[in-house]
Amino acid sequence: MRILLVGGGGREHALAWKLRQSAHCDTLYAAPGNAGIAQLAECVPIAPKAISELVAFAQQNAIDLVVVGPESPLIAGLADALHEANIPCFGPSRAAAQLEGSKAFAKHLMAQVNAPTAPFAVFDQPEEAHAYLRERFIQRPCVIKADGEALGKGVFVCETLSDALDAVEFLMVERGLGEAGQRIVIEDRLHGREMSLLCLTDGNTASPMPPVRDYKRALDGDRGPNTGGMGCYTPLPDATPELIQTAMSQIVRPVIAEMARRGTPYQGVLYAGLMVQDEQPYTLEFNCRFGDPETQVLMPLLESDLIELAMATIAEQLHTTPLQFSNRAAVCVVLASGGYPHEYRTGLPIEGLEAASQLPNVQIFHAGTRAEGGRIVTSGGRVLNIVGLGATLADARENAYRAVEQIQFEGMHYRSDIAQSVL
Ligand code: AMP
Ligand code: GLY
């Protein structure tokens, strides 16, 4: 088969690596890819949001399957455009991707099917949001969320009423995140343990992947600013089969059934961001795609053929195609540019990649890298994902950090406490 992978981060390198292992994969293209993906695929300079260019490329190159990494093209309708051109796409339609594209849409849908989530209200007017906060915040701290697509920057977990009022001002009045803040969701703050539950679904059948815990803050001990993710691990000793069962039966399956009932069936990966409070899972958010960096620990453990899974999803035949993972452990450590998530320099040479990649039980997935004059240099905030594998989390962690020690670039920073608290 001829496959086009859309995206160019660590998630997409992990997907490319797994797609390449399939006997069905004859040719792999990536748009736009990165220096790591370039070792597995032919990279073409098309941006993930350039929908008509992607469709034209897929038509001209007789692509049999498009696999979409990031949310933006899905929310903008890439799957629909490919569908119209009769090109199979792994990823939900624009209507189904609303589960990530609009927080208000997702919250209303959860409320409709009684899926546990924090109590909430939706606002189009800043004055009304302010009035609600003045009443509500005294009893319950609130979280302010931009309704629209905000690239992970639209959520404000506020400590004080004044922070919450400022967040409303920033989103709705100053339009600090543009159109995304035209409408906001205010919800009660939950407390507990977070987990990412990624599920594969064809619109009828839904199969959970092993839950993953990711680390969003920049510094050890969950300090510093929020980032796109500084590492993650799986399995989670605290994610019991009963808990996953509850999340599937109370949240994931009712949501998928309702999407189908509305005539907008959800197909692809449905990622539920959960907060477990008093052993009850609540949904914080849905994502319409694989997680980053969750995918970097899931792909090395996935035993099933990813292309067969994608095709079964599109053909609504997931019930005949088991989703199998090994019961080993995986720990991912993200190596970031100095200054990330704020300003950082790029173009810095990376040393030690070769040595690190030769270590046993290690997989390296590139995120922000590019080839320049025969070397690999940094080109983004998150640069590399170092994944250690092992029979236990302790082994996996040791293998990841042993590889991290081999790698060096100017300003490189990473968290040294990924998966530490579980050991
Ligand atoms: P979201 O993009 O909606 O998942 O929000 C990003 C992050 O904000 C989550 O991973 C949580 O850490 C935090 N968060 C979101 N909603 C809540 C909530 N209701 N209570 C506590 N923390 C939250
Ligand atoms: N790891 C968070 C996300 O992919 O959105």
Short mmCIF file of C-alpha atoms and ligand atoms in Angstrom, two decimals:
data_model
loop_
_atom_site.label_atom_id
_atom_site.label_comp_id
_atom_site.label_asym_id
_atom_site.label_seq_id
_atom_site.Cartn_x
_atom_site.Cartn_y
_atom_site.Cartn_z
CA MET A 1 0.00 0.00 0.00
CA ARG A 2 0.98 3.62 -0.56
CA ILE A 3 0.56 5.61 2.61
CA LEU A 4 0.63 9.32 3.41
CA LEU A 5 1.27 10.33 7.01
CA VAL A 6 0.28 13.90 7.91
CA GLY A 7 2.36 15.72 10.54
CA GLY A 8 5.96 16.15 11.59
CA GLY A 9 6.42 15.73 15.34
CA GLY A 10 7.41 12.99 17.75
CA ARG A 11 3.96 11.44 17.53
CA GLU A 12 4.27 11.16 13.76
CA HIS A 13 7.79 9.68 13.97
CA ALA A 14 6.39 6.96 16.25
CA LEU A 15 3.50 6.37 13.82
CA ALA A 16 5.89 6.25 10.84
CA TRP A 17 8.08 3.74 12.68
CA LYS A 18 5.08 1.52 13.36
CA LEU A 19 3.56 1.89 9.86
CA ARG A 20 6.91 0.89 8.35
CA GLN A 21 6.84 -2.41 10.25
CA SER A 22 3.66 -3.48 8.50
CA ALA A 23 3.96 -5.92 5.60
CA HIS A 24 1.26 -3.81 3.90
CA CYS A 25 3.47 -0.73 3.76
CA ASP A 26 5.17 -0.42 0.36
CA THR A 27 5.63 3.34 0.14
CA LEU A 28 5.43 5.88 2.93
CA TYR A 29 5.23 9.64 2.47
CA ALA A 30 5.15 12.19 5.27
CA ALA A 31 3.90 15.77 5.07
CA PRO A 32 6.00 17.52 6.23
CA GLY A 33 7.91 15.00 8.42
CA ASN A 34 11.18 15.73 10.23
CA ALA A 35 14.77 14.50 10.21
CA GLY A 36 13.85 11.25 11.99
CA ILE A 37 10.84 10.53 9.80
CA ALA A 38 13.03 11.17 6.74
CA GLN A 39 14.90 7.95 7.56
CA LEU A 40 11.64 6.00 7.13
CA ALA A 41 9.58 7.98 4.65
CA GLU A 42 9.83 10.37 1.77
CA CYS A 43 9.09 13.79 3.22
CA VAL A 44 7.11 16.25 1.14
CA PRO A 45 6.93 19.96 2.05
CA ILE A 46 3.17 20.27 2.55
CA ALA A 47 1.80 21.78 5.76
CA PRO A 48 -0.74 19.66 7.69
CA LYS A 49 -3.39 22.38 7.30
CA ALA A 50 -3.00 22.70 3.52
CA ILE A 51 -6.01 20.50 2.86
CA SER A 52 -6.41 20.92 -0.89
CA GLU A 53 -2.68 20.37 -1.43
CA LEU A 54 -2.78 17.18 0.64
CA VAL A 55 -5.77 15.86 -1.30
CA ALA A 56 -4.10 16.71 -4.62
CA PHE A 57 -0.89 15.01 -3.53
CA ALA A 58 -2.80 11.92 -2.45
CA GLN A 59 -4.61 11.77 -5.79
CA GLN A 60 -1.50 12.33 -7.88
CA ASN A 61 0.44 9.69 -5.96
CA ALA A 62 -2.27 7.02 -5.83
CA ILE A 63 -2.32 7.01 -2.04
CA ASP A 64 -4.28 4.10 -0.52
CA LEU A 65 -4.41 5.39 3.05
CA VAL A 66 -3.86 8.73 4.77
CA VAL A 67 -2.99 8.66 8.48
CA VAL A 68 -3.46 12.03 10.21
CA GLY A 69 -1.40 12.96 13.28
CA PRO A 70 -2.46 16.45 14.45
CA GLU A 71 -5.94 17.77 15.25
CA SER A 72 -5.98 20.97 13.16
CA PRO A 73 -6.45 19.35 9.76
CA LEU A 74 -9.13 17.02 11.15
CA ILE A 75 -11.05 19.90 12.73
CA ALA A 76 -10.73 21.76 9.42
CA GLY A 77 -12.18 18.82 7.46
CA LEU A 78 -9.25 16.90 5.93
CA ALA A 79 -10.98 13.53 6.40
CA ASP A 80 -14.11 14.82 4.63
CA ALA A 81 -12.11 16.23 1.71
CA LEU A 82 -10.24 12.92 1.30
CA HIS A 83 -13.49 11.00 1.57
CA GLU A 84 -14.95 13.05 -1.27
CA ALA A 85 -11.92 12.14 -3.34
CA ASN A 86 -12.41 8.45 -2.44
CA ILE A 87 -9.18 8.25 -0.49
CA PRO A 88 -9.36 6.30 2.79
CA CYS A 89 -8.40 8.44 5.78
CA PHE A 90 -7.65 7.31 9.31
CA GLY A 91 -9.00 10.15 11.44
CA PRO A 92 -12.48 11.51 12.21
CA SER A 93 -14.65 13.74 10.05
CA ARG A 94 -14.92 17.44 10.73
CA ALA A 95 -18.26 16.92 12.48
CA ALA A 96 -16.84 14.20 14.72
CA ALA A 97 -13.63 16.16 15.42
CA GLN A 98 -15.86 18.78 17.10
CA LEU A 99 -15.30 16.73 20.24
CA GLU A 100 -11.88 18.37 20.34
CA GLY A 101 -12.62 21.44 18.22
CA SER A 102 -15.24 22.83 20.58
CA LYS A 103 -15.12 22.34 24.34
CA ALA A 104 -18.73 23.52 24.64
CA PHE A 105 -19.82 20.90 22.09
CA ALA A 106 -18.00 18.17 24.03
CA LYS A 107 -19.40 19.29 27.40
CA HIS A 108 -23.01 19.45 26.12
CA LEU A 109 -22.65 16.01 24.59
CA MET A 110 -21.24 14.55 27.82
CA ALA A 111 -24.07 16.13 29.77
CA GLN A 112 -26.61 14.66 27.35
CA VAL A 113 -25.33 11.08 27.85
CA ASN A 114 -24.61 11.57 31.58
CA ALA A 115 -20.88 10.97 31.16
CA PRO A 116 -19.13 12.11 34.35
CA THR A 117 -17.46 15.49 33.86
CA ALA A 118 -17.10 18.64 35.97
CA PRO A 119 -20.23 20.84 36.26
CA PHE A 120 -19.98 23.66 33.72
CA ALA A 121 -21.52 26.67 32.05
CA VAL A 122 -20.90 28.17 28.60
CA PHE A 123 -20.60 31.93 27.95
CA ASP A 124 -20.60 34.18 24.91
CA GLN A 125 -20.55 37.43 26.92
CA PRO A 126 -17.73 38.43 29.28
CA GLU A 127 -20.10 40.26 31.67
CA GLU A 128 -22.12 37.07 32.19
CA ALA A 129 -18.99 35.03 32.71
CA HIS A 130 -17.78 37.54 35.31
CA ALA A 131 -21.11 37.46 37.13
CA TYR A 132 -21.11 33.64 37.19
CA LEU A 133 -17.55 33.54 38.53
CA ARG A 134 -18.29 36.06 41.32
CA GLU A 135 -21.04 33.74 42.58
CA ARG A 136 -19.48 30.37 41.90
CA PHE A 137 -15.80 30.81 42.68
CA ILE A 138 -16.37 31.44 46.40
CA GLN A 139 -17.63 27.87 46.84
CA ARG A 140 -15.72 26.11 44.09
CA PRO A 141 -12.53 27.10 42.29
CA CYS A 142 -13.11 27.16 38.54
CA VAL A 143 -11.22 26.39 35.38
CA ILE A 144 -11.62 28.72 32.39
CA LYS A 145 -11.42 27.20 28.90
CA ALA A 146 -11.46 28.76 25.47
CA ASP A 147 -14.11 26.94 23.46
CA GLY A 148 -12.15 26.78 20.21
CA GLU A 149 -8.90 25.28 19.04
CA ALA A 150 -6.10 26.85 21.07
CA LEU A 151 -3.12 24.49 20.62
CA GLY A 152 -3.09 23.54 24.28
CA LYS A 153 -2.97 27.17 25.45
CA GLY A 154 -6.66 27.72 26.11
CA VAL A 155 -7.05 26.29 29.62
CA PHE A 156 -6.61 28.36 32.78
CA VAL A 157 -6.63 26.50 36.09
CA CYS A 158 -7.11 29.49 38.40
CA GLU A 159 -6.08 29.76 42.04
CA THR A 160 -8.01 32.94 42.78
CA LEU A 161 -11.15 34.70 41.62
CA SER A 162 -9.07 37.56 40.35
CA ASP A 163 -6.98 35.16 38.16
CA ALA A 164 -10.22 33.71 36.82
CA LEU A 165 -11.65 37.14 35.98
CA ASP A 166 -8.35 38.02 34.27
CA ALA A 167 -8.51 34.82 32.20
CA VAL A 168 -12.01 35.76 30.99
CA GLU A 169 -10.75 39.24 30.12
CA PHE A 170 -7.76 37.81 28.25
CA LEU A 171 -9.83 35.33 26.24
CA MET A 172 -13.04 37.22 25.57
CA VAL A 173 -12.15 40.90 25.62
CA GLU A 174 -8.49 41.08 24.60
CA ARG A 175 -8.99 38.04 22.35
CA GLY A 176 -5.55 36.84 23.42
CA LEU A 177 -6.11 33.56 21.58
CA GLY A 178 -8.13 35.02 18.75
CA GLU A 179 -11.42 33.44 17.74
CA ALA A 180 -10.85 30.50 20.11
CA GLY A 181 -11.90 32.74 23.02
CA GLN A 182 -15.10 34.11 21.49
CA ARG A 183 -16.97 31.55 23.59
CA ILE A 184 -15.70 30.06 26.84
CA VAL A 185 -16.49 27.16 29.13
CA ILE A 186 -16.21 27.62 32.89
CA GLU A 187 -16.11 24.41 34.86
CA ASP A 188 -15.52 23.35 38.44
CA ARG A 189 -12.01 22.35 39.27
CA LEU A 190 -11.45 18.65 39.92
CA HIS A 191 -8.68 17.11 41.98
CA GLY A 192 -7.08 13.73 41.54
CA ARG A 193 -4.82 11.77 39.22
CA GLU A 194 -4.85 12.44 35.49
CA MET A 195 -4.60 9.82 32.81
CA SER A 196 -4.79 9.70 29.04
CA LEU A 197 -7.09 6.97 27.79
CA LEU A 198 -6.72 6.58 24.04
CA CYS A 199 -9.32 4.39 22.35
CA LEU A 200 -9.56 3.07 18.84
CA THR A 201 -13.08 3.19 17.44
CA ASP A 202 -14.84 2.58 14.14
CA GLY A 203 -18.01 4.25 15.35
CA ASN A 204 -19.44 1.07 16.87
CA THR A 205 -16.68 -0.91 18.54
CA ALA A 206 -14.30 0.90 20.89
CA SER A 207 -11.09 -0.65 22.23
CA PRO A 208 -8.98 1.05 24.88
CA MET A 209 -5.20 1.26 24.67
CA PRO A 210 -3.15 1.04 27.86
CA PRO A 211 -3.64 4.27 29.85
CA VAL A 212 -0.71 6.69 29.83
CA ARG A 213 0.34 9.39 32.29
CA ASP A 214 1.92 12.47 30.79
CA TYR A 215 3.84 15.30 32.39
CA LYS A 216 2.72 18.71 31.20
CA ARG A 217 4.80 21.04 33.37
CA ALA A 218 8.28 22.06 32.29
CA LEU A 219 10.20 21.32 35.50
CA ASP A 220 10.75 18.48 37.95
CA GLY A 221 8.15 18.18 40.68
CA ASP A 222 5.44 19.53 38.36
CA ARG A 223 6.74 23.07 38.62
CA GLY A 224 7.15 25.69 35.91
CA PRO A 225 4.93 26.55 32.97
CA ASN A 226 2.72 24.16 31.02
CA THR A 227 4.22 22.61 27.90
CA GLY A 228 3.10 20.33 25.09
CA GLY A 229 4.33 17.45 27.26
CA MET A 230 7.73 16.65 28.78
CA GLY A 231 7.41 12.88 29.02
CA CYS A 232 5.07 10.03 29.87
CA TYR A 233 4.87 6.40 30.87
CA THR A 234 2.71 3.32 30.70
CA PRO A 235 1.37 1.09 32.26
CA LEU A 236 -0.16 2.93 35.20
CA PRO A 237 -0.21 0.79 38.34
CA ASP A 238 -3.20 2.83 39.59
CA ALA A 239 -5.32 2.26 36.46
CA THR A 240 -7.16 -0.88 37.49
CA PRO A 241 -9.17 -2.88 34.95
CA GLU A 242 -12.34 -1.80 36.84
CA LEU A 243 -11.43 1.85 36.40
CA ILE A 244 -10.87 1.42 32.66
CA GLN A 245 -14.11 -0.54 32.45
CA THR A 246 -15.95 2.32 34.17
CA ALA A 247 -14.41 4.90 31.85
CA MET A 248 -15.38 2.85 28.80
CA SER A 249 -18.94 2.15 29.91
CA GLN A 250 -19.76 5.57 31.40
CA ILE A 251 -17.81 7.87 29.10
CA VAL A 252 -16.30 6.51 25.88
CA ARG A 253 -19.04 4.14 24.69
CA PRO A 254 -21.99 6.47 25.40
CA VAL A 255 -20.22 9.34 23.62
CA ILE A 256 -19.45 7.18 20.58
CA ALA A 257 -23.02 5.85 20.51
CA GLU A 258 -24.44 9.38 20.66
CA MET A 259 -22.18 10.56 17.84
CA ALA A 260 -23.44 7.65 15.71
CA ARG A 261 -27.06 8.38 16.66
CA ARG A 262 -26.62 11.99 15.51
CA GLY A 263 -25.44 10.78 12.11
CA THR A 264 -21.87 11.93 12.72
CA PRO A 265 -20.14 8.67 13.66
CA TYR A 266 -16.73 8.98 15.26
CA GLN A 267 -13.95 6.97 13.61
CA GLY A 268 -10.30 7.01 14.56
CA VAL A 269 -8.58 7.54 17.88
CA LEU A 270 -10.72 9.07 20.59
CA TYR A 271 -8.46 10.32 23.36
CA ALA A 272 -10.19 10.91 26.69
CA GLY A 273 -8.21 13.08 29.11
CA LEU A 274 -9.43 11.83 32.47
CA MET A 275 -9.19 13.00 36.05
CA VAL A 276 -9.70 10.21 38.58
CA GLN A 277 -11.22 11.66 41.72
CA ASP A 278 -12.29 9.26 44.50
CA GLU A 279 -11.82 6.32 42.08
CA GLN A 280 -14.37 7.82 39.68
CA PRO A 281 -13.11 8.88 36.22
CA TYR A 282 -14.25 12.33 34.98
CA THR A 283 -13.54 13.66 31.51
CA LEU A 284 -11.45 16.83 31.32
CA GLU A 285 -11.32 16.87 27.55
CA PHE A 286 -11.50 14.82 24.38
CA ASN A 287 -8.88 14.85 21.67
CA CYS A 288 -9.67 13.61 18.19
CA ARG A 289 -6.27 12.04 17.53
CA PHE A 290 -3.30 10.22 18.99
CA GLY A 291 -1.62 11.99 21.91
CA ASP A 292 1.82 13.49 21.85
CA PRO A 293 3.93 12.14 23.61
CA GLU A 294 1.55 9.26 24.52
CA THR A 295 1.96 7.72 21.05
CA GLN A 296 5.72 7.49 21.57
CA VAL A 297 5.20 4.95 24.40
CA LEU A 298 2.18 3.20 22.84
CA MET A 299 3.61 2.40 19.39
CA PRO A 300 6.61 0.40 20.69
CA LEU A 301 4.18 -1.71 22.74
CA LEU A 302 1.55 -2.17 20.02
CA GLU A 303 1.68 -5.74 18.74
CA SER A 304 -1.13 -5.47 16.19
CA ASP A 305 -0.52 -4.19 12.68
CA LEU A 306 -1.30 -0.46 12.58
CA ILE A 307 -2.31 -0.47 8.92
CA GLU A 308 -4.72 -3.36 9.49
CA LEU A 309 -6.19 -1.48 12.44
CA ALA A 310 -6.57 1.70 10.40
CA MET A 311 -8.24 -0.14 7.51
CA ALA A 312 -10.54 -2.05 9.88
CA THR A 313 -11.52 1.26 11.50
CA ILE A 314 -12.41 2.80 8.16
CA ALA A 315 -14.33 -0.33 7.08
CA GLU A 316 -16.17 -0.48 10.44
CA GLN A 317 -14.69 -3.92 11.05
CA LEU A 318 -12.86 -3.29 14.30
CA HIS A 319 -14.75 -6.10 16.01
CA THR A 320 -12.82 -8.55 13.82
CA THR A 321 -9.41 -6.96 14.43
CA PRO A 322 -8.02 -7.25 17.94
CA LEU A 323 -6.01 -4.39 19.39
CA GLN A 324 -3.08 -6.03 21.15
CA PHE A 325 -0.36 -4.54 23.28
CA SER A 326 2.59 -6.18 24.98
CA ASN A 327 2.56 -6.04 28.76
CA ARG A 328 6.00 -4.44 28.91
CA ALA A 329 6.59 -0.93 30.24
CA ALA A 330 7.67 2.18 28.35
CA VAL A 331 8.95 5.54 29.59
CA CYS A 332 9.39 8.57 27.34
CA VAL A 333 11.63 11.50 28.25
CA VAL A 334 11.36 14.64 26.10
CA LEU A 335 14.55 16.59 25.39
CA ALA A 336 13.61 20.23 24.91
CA SER A 337 15.35 23.37 23.69
CA GLY A 338 16.72 25.79 26.29
CA GLY A 339 13.95 28.28 27.14
CA TYR A 340 11.05 26.08 25.92
CA PRO A 341 8.05 26.60 26.31
CA HIS A 342 9.08 30.23 25.92
CA GLU A 343 11.61 31.60 23.43
CA TYR A 344 14.36 29.23 22.30
CA ARG A 345 17.10 29.04 19.67
CA THR A 346 17.11 26.51 16.84
CA GLY A 347 19.72 25.20 14.42
CA LEU A 348 21.87 23.78 17.25
CA PRO A 349 23.77 20.57 16.40
CA ILE A 350 22.70 17.43 18.28
CA GLU A 351 25.49 15.11 19.47
CA GLY A 352 25.32 11.48 20.52
CA LEU A 353 22.20 10.38 18.62
CA GLU A 354 24.01 7.47 17.02
CA ALA A 355 25.40 6.15 20.31
CA ALA A 356 22.08 6.52 22.10
CA SER A 357 20.12 4.76 19.38
CA GLN A 358 22.40 1.74 19.57
CA LEU A 359 21.59 1.06 23.22
CA PRO A 360 19.30 -1.92 23.82
CA ASN A 361 15.63 -1.32 24.68
CA VAL A 362 15.70 2.25 23.45
CA GLN A 363 13.71 3.95 20.72
CA ILE A 364 14.37 7.52 19.72
CA PHE A 365 11.63 9.53 18.05
CA HIS A 366 12.48 12.93 16.62
CA ALA A 367 10.19 15.91 17.18
CA GLY A 368 11.78 19.27 16.30
CA THR A 369 14.80 18.25 14.23
CA ARG A 370 16.06 18.86 10.71
CA ALA A 371 19.03 17.76 8.65
CA GLU A 372 21.49 20.53 7.81
CA GLY A 373 24.86 20.06 6.12
CA GLY A 374 25.04 16.35 6.96
CA ARG A 375 24.19 16.93 10.62
CA ILE A 376 20.99 16.81 12.60
CA VAL A 377 20.13 20.09 14.29
CA THR A 378 17.34 21.34 16.53
CA SER A 379 14.34 22.96 14.85
CA GLY A 380 11.65 23.17 17.53
CA GLY A 381 10.85 23.43 21.24
CA ARG A 382 10.49 19.74 21.84
CA VAL A 383 13.45 18.19 20.04
CA LEU A 384 13.68 14.47 20.80
CA ASN A 385 11.67 11.77 22.56
CA ILE A 386 13.80 9.13 24.21
CA VAL A 387 11.78 5.99 24.93
CA GLY A 388 13.08 3.28 27.23
CA LEU A 389 11.45 -0.15 27.24
CA GLY A 390 11.61 -2.90 29.83
CA ALA A 391 9.82 -5.65 31.68
CA THR A 392 9.07 -3.19 34.49
CA LEU A 393 8.69 0.59 34.76
CA ALA A 394 11.95 0.68 36.70
CA ASP A 395 13.81 -1.04 33.84
CA ALA A 396 12.14 1.11 31.21
CA ARG A 397 13.01 4.25 33.13
CA GLU A 398 16.64 3.23 33.55
CA ASN A 399 16.93 2.46 29.85
CA ALA A 400 15.42 5.83 28.89
CA TYR A 401 17.70 7.89 31.13
CA ARG A 402 20.79 5.89 30.12
CA ALA A 403 20.12 6.94 26.54
CA VAL A 404 19.37 10.54 27.55
CA GLU A 405 22.87 10.77 29.04
CA GLN A 406 24.40 10.08 25.63
CA ILE A 407 22.74 13.04 23.96
CA GLN A 408 23.75 16.66 24.06
CA PHE A 409 22.87 19.96 22.45
CA GLU A 410 23.38 23.50 23.67
CA GLY A 411 20.72 24.48 26.22
CA MET A 412 19.10 21.01 26.26
CA HIS A 413 16.72 20.49 29.17
CA TYR A 414 14.53 17.64 30.31
CA ARG A 415 12.71 16.40 33.38
CA SER A 416 14.59 13.90 35.49
CA ASP A 417 11.50 12.66 37.35
CA ILE A 418 9.45 10.95 34.65
CA ALA A 419 7.86 7.79 36.15
CA GLN A 420 9.80 8.32 39.38
CA SER A 421 6.85 8.63 41.73
CA VAL A 422 5.45 5.20 40.80
CA LEU A 423 8.64 3.33 41.65
P1 AMP B 1 -7.71 20.23 28.85
O1 AMP B 1 -7.02 20.74 27.61
O2 AMP B 1 -9.15 20.57 28.91
O3 AMP B 1 -7.40 18.80 29.16
O4 AMP B 1 -6.98 20.97 30.02
C1 AMP B 1 -5.56 20.97 30.13
C2 AMP B 1 -5.17 20.64 31.53
O5 AMP B 1 -5.80 21.52 32.45
C3 AMP B 1 -5.58 19.25 31.97
O6 AMP B 1 -4.68 18.27 31.58
C4 AMP B 1 -5.64 19.43 33.48
O7 AMP B 1 -4.34 19.36 34.04
C5 AMP B 1 -6.13 20.84 33.63
N1 AMP B 1 -7.60 20.85 33.80
C6 AMP B 1 -8.53 20.95 32.85
N2 AMP B 1 -9.77 20.92 33.34
C7 AMP B 1 -9.65 20.79 34.69
C8 AMP B 1 -10.56 20.68 35.77
N3 AMP B 1 -11.87 20.73 35.58
N4 AMP B 1 -10.04 20.54 37.01
C9 AMP B 1 -8.71 20.51 37.21
N5 AMP B 1 -7.80 20.60 36.24
C10 AMP B 1 -8.25 20.74 34.98
N1 GLY B 2 -0.38 14.80 25.56
C1 GLY B 2 -1.41 15.72 25.38
C2 GLY B 2 -1.98 15.79 24.04
O1 GLY B 2 -1.59 15.08 23.13
O2 GLY B 2 -2.88 16.59 23.82
#
